[in-house]
Amino acid sequence: MTTPTVLSLGNMLVEVMRVELDQPLDRPGTFVGPFPSGDTPIYIDAVARLGCSAGFVGAVGDDDFGRCLLERFRRDGVDFSCGRVLADHTTGVAFVAYFRDGSRRFLYHWRHAAAGQLSPEYVDPAYVGGARWLHVTGCNLAVAEGPRQACYRALDLVSPKARVSFDPNIRPEVLTVEQVRALCAPAIARADVILPSLGEAAMLTGAASDEEGCRQWAAQGKTVVLKQGPRGCRIFQGEVDLCVPGLAVEEVDPTGAGDCFCGGFTVATLEGLDLAAAGRFANAVGALAVTQKGPMEGAPTRAEVEALLRRG
Ligand code: ATP
Ligand code: MG
């Protein structure tokens, strides 16, 4: 089995979102969708669209929503040879409402859906062992036992020469902060690159600020990339502390920017770009991601990224 260069695994969802602002999810209203989604599927699709060989391990149901996801993977060239289409589960769904103050509300059906059936048996040693980069996220460690153990097995099986990136992508809701830290600890220990959003570095390290948390991880030898929305990113590595300003675009839908950003940073790093150039490339991928409605719709091609970088 030939392994793609970049692998990820986790929750495959379609997203169905409110059309209008300020429409709560507890009453009738109009929705638009389905859009292919899930944090790691968005990441891997971004990697593939940038032209890098990519594979994904996860599950969908044998239904229209599942076909929506698989068709996107097929179009963009994401290998799904270790993924599964389950006859007795339906594809996972996320409902999203947007509010005028910029907040979002998510309602997920995934633990008991096909996505939640991902388990260590999906994780083939030869497939994972051949990858040069593995991307894992905290939300796939926090929600259900099968996906969690699948991620831990991938972390065990990945080659010591491969790089591992970790995006916390987690807010303690049901779990306590201590539980979240314990579940994420094995991924953080193995990670070469950690890509937190605002608040996550402080939460996971217990530091007083994100900056302090990022410095703690950098002192442990990690490359830390703090995502800062429209402001771009800040990169910590050893003594280096580098602010890379964001690129100005018109934001249509912020969901998925962080995942696309991580895909951009992965591809740039694999291609040997230095930290500043990788940060700029990833900022451009994240910026383009927010210009389209739908979490995966804005994942850009390389030509689109290069055009935005030229424009500056
Ligand atoms: P999510 O979890 O919702 O996908 P996130 O919180 O992980 O997002 P953000 O910091 O919102 O991540 O966005 C990731 C990156 O995308 C930013 O670091 C930046 O480079 C880019 N980005 C996001 N929003 C904008 C914007 N409005 N304008 C320009 N660039 C943006
Ligand atoms: Mg995020």
mmCIF file of C-alpha atoms and ligand atoms in Angstrom, residues 39 104 167-171 195-198 200 227 257-259 262, ligand 2:
data_model
loop_
_atom_site.group_PDB
_atom_site.id
_atom_site.type_symbol
_atom_site.label_atom_id
_atom_site.label_comp_id
_atom_site.label_asym_id
_atom_site.label_seq_id
_atom_site.Cartn_x
_atom_site.Cartn_y
_atom_site.Cartn_z
ATOM 1 C CA ASP A 39 -11.753 19.764 11.357
ATOM 2 C CA ARG A 104 -21.156 30.755 16.659
ATOM 3 C CA ASP A 167 -4.191 21.570 16.664
ATOM 4 C CA PRO A 168 -5.942 21.651 20.077
ATOM 5 C CA ASN A 169 -9.243 22.808 18.510
ATOM 6 C CA ILE A 170 -11.020 22.258 21.762
ATOM 7 C CA ARG A 171 -13.069 24.139 24.305
ATOM 8 C CA LEU A 195 -0.993 25.228 16.277
ATOM 9 C CA PRO A 196 -3.260 26.674 18.994
ATOM 10 C CA SER A 197 -6.033 29.254 18.574
ATOM 11 C CA LEU A 198 -6.555 32.091 21.040
ATOM 12 C CA GLU A 200 -5.851 27.242 23.916
ATOM 13 C CA LYS A 227 -3.374 31.536 15.116
ATOM 14 C CA ALA A 257 -9.858 29.000 8.564
ATOM 15 C CA GLY A 258 -7.771 27.444 11.314
ATOM 16 C CA ASP A 259 -7.837 24.006 9.705
ATOM 17 C CA CYS A 262 -2.695 24.252 9.463
HETATM 18 MG MG MG B 2 -9.133 26.164 15.621
#
